[in-house]
mmCIF file of C-alpha atoms in Angstrom:
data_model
loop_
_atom_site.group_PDB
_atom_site.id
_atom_site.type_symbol
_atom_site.label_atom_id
_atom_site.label_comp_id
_atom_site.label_asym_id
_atom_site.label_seq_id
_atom_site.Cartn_x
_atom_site.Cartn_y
_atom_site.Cartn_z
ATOM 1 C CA UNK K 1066 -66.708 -29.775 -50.432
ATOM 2 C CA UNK K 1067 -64.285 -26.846 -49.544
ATOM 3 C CA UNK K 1068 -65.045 -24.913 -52.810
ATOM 4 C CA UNK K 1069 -68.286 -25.499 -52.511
ATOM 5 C CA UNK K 1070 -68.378 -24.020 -48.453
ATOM 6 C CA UNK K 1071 -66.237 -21.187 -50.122
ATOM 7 C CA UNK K 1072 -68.729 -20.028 -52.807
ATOM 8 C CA UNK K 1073 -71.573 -20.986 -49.935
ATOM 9 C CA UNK K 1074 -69.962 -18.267 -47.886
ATOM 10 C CA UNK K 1075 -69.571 -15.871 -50.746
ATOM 11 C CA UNK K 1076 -72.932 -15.855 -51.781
ATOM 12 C CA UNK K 1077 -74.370 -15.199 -48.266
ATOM 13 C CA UNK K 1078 -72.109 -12.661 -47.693
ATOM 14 C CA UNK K 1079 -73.205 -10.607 -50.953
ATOM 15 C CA UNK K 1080 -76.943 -11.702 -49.779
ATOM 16 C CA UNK K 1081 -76.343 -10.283 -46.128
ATOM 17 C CA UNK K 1082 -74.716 -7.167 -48.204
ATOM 18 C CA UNK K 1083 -77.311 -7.114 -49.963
ATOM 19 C CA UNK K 1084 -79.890 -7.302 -46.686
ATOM 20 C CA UNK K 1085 -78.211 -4.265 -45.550
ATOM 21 C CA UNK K 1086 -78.201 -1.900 -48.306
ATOM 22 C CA UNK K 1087 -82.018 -2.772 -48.719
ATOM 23 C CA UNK K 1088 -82.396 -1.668 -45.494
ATOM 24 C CA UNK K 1089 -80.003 1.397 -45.381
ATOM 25 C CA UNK K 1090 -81.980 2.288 -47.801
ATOM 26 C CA UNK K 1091 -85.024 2.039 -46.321
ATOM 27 C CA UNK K 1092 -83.247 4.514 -43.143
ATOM 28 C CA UNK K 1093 -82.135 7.311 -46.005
ATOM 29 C CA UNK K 1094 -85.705 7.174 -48.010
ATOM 30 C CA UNK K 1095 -87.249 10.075 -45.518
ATOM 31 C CA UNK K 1096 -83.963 12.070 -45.817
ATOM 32 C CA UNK K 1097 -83.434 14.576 -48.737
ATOM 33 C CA UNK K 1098 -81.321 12.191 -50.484
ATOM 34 C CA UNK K 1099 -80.585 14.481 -53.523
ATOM 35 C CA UNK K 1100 -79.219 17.318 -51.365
ATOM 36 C CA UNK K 1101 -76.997 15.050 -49.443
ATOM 37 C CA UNK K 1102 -75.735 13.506 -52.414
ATOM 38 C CA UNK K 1103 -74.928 16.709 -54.539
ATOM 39 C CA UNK K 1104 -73.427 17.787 -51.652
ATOM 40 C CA UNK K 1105 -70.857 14.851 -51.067
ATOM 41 C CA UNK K 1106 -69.906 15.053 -54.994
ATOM 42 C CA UNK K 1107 -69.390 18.455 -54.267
ATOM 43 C CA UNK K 1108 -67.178 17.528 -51.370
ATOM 44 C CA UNK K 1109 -65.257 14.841 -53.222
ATOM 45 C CA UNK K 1110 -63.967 17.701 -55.648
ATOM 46 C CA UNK K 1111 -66.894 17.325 -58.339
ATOM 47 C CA UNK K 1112 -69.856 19.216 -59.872
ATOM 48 C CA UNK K 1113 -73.423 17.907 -59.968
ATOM 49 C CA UNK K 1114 -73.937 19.056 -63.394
ATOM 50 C CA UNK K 1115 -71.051 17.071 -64.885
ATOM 51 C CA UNK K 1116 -71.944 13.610 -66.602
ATOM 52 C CA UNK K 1117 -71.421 10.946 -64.206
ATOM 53 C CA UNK K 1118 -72.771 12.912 -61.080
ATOM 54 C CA UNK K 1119 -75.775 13.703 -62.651
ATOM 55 C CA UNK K 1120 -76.596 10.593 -63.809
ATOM 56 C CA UNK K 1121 -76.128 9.476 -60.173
ATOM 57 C CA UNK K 1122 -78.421 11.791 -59.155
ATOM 58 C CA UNK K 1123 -80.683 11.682 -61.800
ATOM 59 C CA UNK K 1124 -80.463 7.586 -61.028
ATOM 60 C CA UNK K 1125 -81.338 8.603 -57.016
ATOM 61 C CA UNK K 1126 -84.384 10.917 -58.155
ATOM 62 C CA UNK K 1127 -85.552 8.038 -59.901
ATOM 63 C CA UNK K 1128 -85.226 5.613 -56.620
ATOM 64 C CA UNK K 1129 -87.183 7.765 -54.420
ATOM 65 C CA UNK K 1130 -89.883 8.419 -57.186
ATOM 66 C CA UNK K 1131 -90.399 4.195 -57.522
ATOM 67 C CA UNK K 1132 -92.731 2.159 -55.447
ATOM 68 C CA UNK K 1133 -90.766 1.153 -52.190
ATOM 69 C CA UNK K 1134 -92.929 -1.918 -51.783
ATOM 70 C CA UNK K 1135 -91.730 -2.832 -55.387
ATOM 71 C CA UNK K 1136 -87.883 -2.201 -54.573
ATOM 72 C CA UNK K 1137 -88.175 -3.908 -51.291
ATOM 73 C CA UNK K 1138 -89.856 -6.726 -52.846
ATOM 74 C CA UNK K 1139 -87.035 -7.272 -55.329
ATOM 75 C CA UNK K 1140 -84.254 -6.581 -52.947
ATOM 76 C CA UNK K 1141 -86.026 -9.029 -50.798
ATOM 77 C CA UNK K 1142 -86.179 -11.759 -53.423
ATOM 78 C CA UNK K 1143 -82.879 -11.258 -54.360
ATOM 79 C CA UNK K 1144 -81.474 -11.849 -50.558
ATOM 80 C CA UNK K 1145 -83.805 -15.436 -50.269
ATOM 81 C CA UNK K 1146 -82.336 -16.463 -53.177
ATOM 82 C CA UNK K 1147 -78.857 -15.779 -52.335
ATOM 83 C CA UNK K 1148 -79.359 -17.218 -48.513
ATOM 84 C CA UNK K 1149 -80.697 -20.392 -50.261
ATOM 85 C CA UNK K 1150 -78.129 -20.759 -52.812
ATOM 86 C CA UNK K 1151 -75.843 -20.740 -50.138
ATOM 87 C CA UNK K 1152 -77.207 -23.278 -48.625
ATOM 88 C CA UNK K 1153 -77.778 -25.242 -51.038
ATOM 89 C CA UNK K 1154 -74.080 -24.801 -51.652
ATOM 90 C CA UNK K 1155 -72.726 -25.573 -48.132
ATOM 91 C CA UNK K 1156 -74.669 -28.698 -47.836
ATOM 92 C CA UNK K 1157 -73.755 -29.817 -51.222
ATOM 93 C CA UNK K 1158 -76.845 -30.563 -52.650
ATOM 94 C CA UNK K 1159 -77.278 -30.755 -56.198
ATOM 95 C CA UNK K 1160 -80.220 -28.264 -56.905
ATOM 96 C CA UNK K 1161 -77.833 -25.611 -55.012
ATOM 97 C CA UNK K 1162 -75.494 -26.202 -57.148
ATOM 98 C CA UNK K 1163 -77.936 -25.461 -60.452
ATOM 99 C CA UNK K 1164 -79.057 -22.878 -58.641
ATOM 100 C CA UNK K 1165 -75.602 -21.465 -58.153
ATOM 101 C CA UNK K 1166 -74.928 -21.799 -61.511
ATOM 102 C CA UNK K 1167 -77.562 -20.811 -63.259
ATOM 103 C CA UNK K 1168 -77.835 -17.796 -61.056
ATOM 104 C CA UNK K 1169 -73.911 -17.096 -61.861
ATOM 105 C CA UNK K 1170 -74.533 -17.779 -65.935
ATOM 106 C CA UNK K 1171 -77.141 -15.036 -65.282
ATOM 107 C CA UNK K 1172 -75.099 -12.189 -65.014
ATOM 108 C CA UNK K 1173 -72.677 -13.380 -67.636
ATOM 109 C CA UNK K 1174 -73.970 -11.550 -70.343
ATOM 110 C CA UNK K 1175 -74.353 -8.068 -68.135
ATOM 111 C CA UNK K 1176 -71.003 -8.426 -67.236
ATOM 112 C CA UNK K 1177 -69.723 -8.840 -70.577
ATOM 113 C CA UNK K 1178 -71.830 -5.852 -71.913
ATOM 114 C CA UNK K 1179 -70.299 -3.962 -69.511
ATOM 115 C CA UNK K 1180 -66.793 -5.184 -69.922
ATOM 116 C CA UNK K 1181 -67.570 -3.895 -73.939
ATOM 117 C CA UNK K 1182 -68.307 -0.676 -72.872
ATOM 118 C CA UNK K 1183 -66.357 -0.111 -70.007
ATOM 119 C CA UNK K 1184 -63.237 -2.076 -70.575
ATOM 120 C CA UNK K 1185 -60.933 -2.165 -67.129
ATOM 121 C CA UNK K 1186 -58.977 -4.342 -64.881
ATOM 122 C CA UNK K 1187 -62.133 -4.668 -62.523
ATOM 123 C CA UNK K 1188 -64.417 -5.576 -65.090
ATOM 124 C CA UNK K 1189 -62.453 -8.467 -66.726
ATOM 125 C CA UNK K 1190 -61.675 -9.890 -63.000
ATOM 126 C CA UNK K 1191 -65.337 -9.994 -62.401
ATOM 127 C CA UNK K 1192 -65.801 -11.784 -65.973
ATOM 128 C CA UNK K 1193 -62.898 -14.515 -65.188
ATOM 129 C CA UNK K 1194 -64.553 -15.067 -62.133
ATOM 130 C CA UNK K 1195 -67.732 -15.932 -62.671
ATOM 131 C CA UNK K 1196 -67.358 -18.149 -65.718
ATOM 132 C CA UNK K 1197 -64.568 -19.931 -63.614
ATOM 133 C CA UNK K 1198 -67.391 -20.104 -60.792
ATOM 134 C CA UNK K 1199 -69.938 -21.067 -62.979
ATOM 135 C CA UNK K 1200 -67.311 -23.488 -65.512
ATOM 136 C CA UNK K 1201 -66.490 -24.871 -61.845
ATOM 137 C CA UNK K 1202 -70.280 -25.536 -60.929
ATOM 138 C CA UNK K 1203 -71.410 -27.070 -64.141
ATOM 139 C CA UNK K 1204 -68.162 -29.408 -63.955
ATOM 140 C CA UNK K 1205 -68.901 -30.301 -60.653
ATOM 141 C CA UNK K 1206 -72.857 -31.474 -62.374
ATOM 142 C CA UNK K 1207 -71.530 -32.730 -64.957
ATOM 143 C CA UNK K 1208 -69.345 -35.068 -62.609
ATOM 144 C CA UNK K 1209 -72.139 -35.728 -60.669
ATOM 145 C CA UNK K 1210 -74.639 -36.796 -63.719
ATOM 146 C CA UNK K 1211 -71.451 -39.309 -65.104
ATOM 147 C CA UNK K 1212 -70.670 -40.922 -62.411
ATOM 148 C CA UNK K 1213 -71.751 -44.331 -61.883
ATOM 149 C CA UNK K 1214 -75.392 -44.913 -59.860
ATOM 150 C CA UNK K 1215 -73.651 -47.490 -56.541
ATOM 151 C CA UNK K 1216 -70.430 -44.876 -57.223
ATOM 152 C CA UNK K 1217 -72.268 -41.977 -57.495
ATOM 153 C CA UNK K 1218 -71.524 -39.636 -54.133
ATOM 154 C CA UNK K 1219 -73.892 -39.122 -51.708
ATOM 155 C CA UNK K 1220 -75.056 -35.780 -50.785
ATOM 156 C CA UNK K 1221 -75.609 -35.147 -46.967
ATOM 157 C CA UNK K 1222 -79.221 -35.486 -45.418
#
């Protein structure tokens, strides 16, 4: 119940995160976001024009230029399905636990792709720890589906 509270807490804390860049976001939108942001790479000891600064800002030109209903929609759905997961999670109920799985097995794949390309000591942390969450979570069903219908364990109303 413990590890289960635990990853309940994680996941609404990167869902509240999540909440709050949405909406930080939302505050910048009507700001000249590509000035500002040259101007802190510039301030960091950068130049725009080099290859991972541009991108950045090539990446922000493309933000402002996308429907905001659109990214608010997704960042939306992606902080009800976090808050629920977490629920799910906290009280122990099995469908929070597929959904915490299936929603960590998700990213697998991206993560790897990224740990291919851009091999560090970050990326291979964030690997190990999701398959451990998501090994944990499909042990835990697993468990759950073997065990014995009058031993099986109740989950909380």
């Amino acid at each position: 119940m413990r590890a289960f509270r635990a990853i309940a807490g994680f996941e609404a804390f990167k869902g509240m995160l999540a909440a709050a860049a949405a909406v930080g976001v939302l505050g910048w939108l009507h700001q000249d976001l590509h000035h500002i942001v040259a101007a802190l790479i510039g301030h960091i000891g950068l130049q725009p024009g080099d290859r991972y600064p541009a991108l950045l800002l090539s990446s922000m030109d493309e933000l402002l230029g996308a429907d905001r209903r659109l990214l608010m929609l997704g960042a939306s759905a992606y902080v009800l399905v976090r808050c629920v997961e977490a629920y799910g999670l906290w009280m122990a109920r099995s469908w929070g636990v597929w959904l915490g799985a299936v929603s960590g097995a998700l990213y697998v794949p991206f993560e790897l792709w990224h740990l291919m390309h851009q091999p560090t000591a970050w990326s291979v942390l964030v690997v190990l720890g999701n398959l451990a969450l998501v090994g944990f979570l499909v042990r835990q069903l697993r468990r759950r589906a073997l065990a014995p219908a009058g031993g099986r364990e109740k989950e909380p109303t």
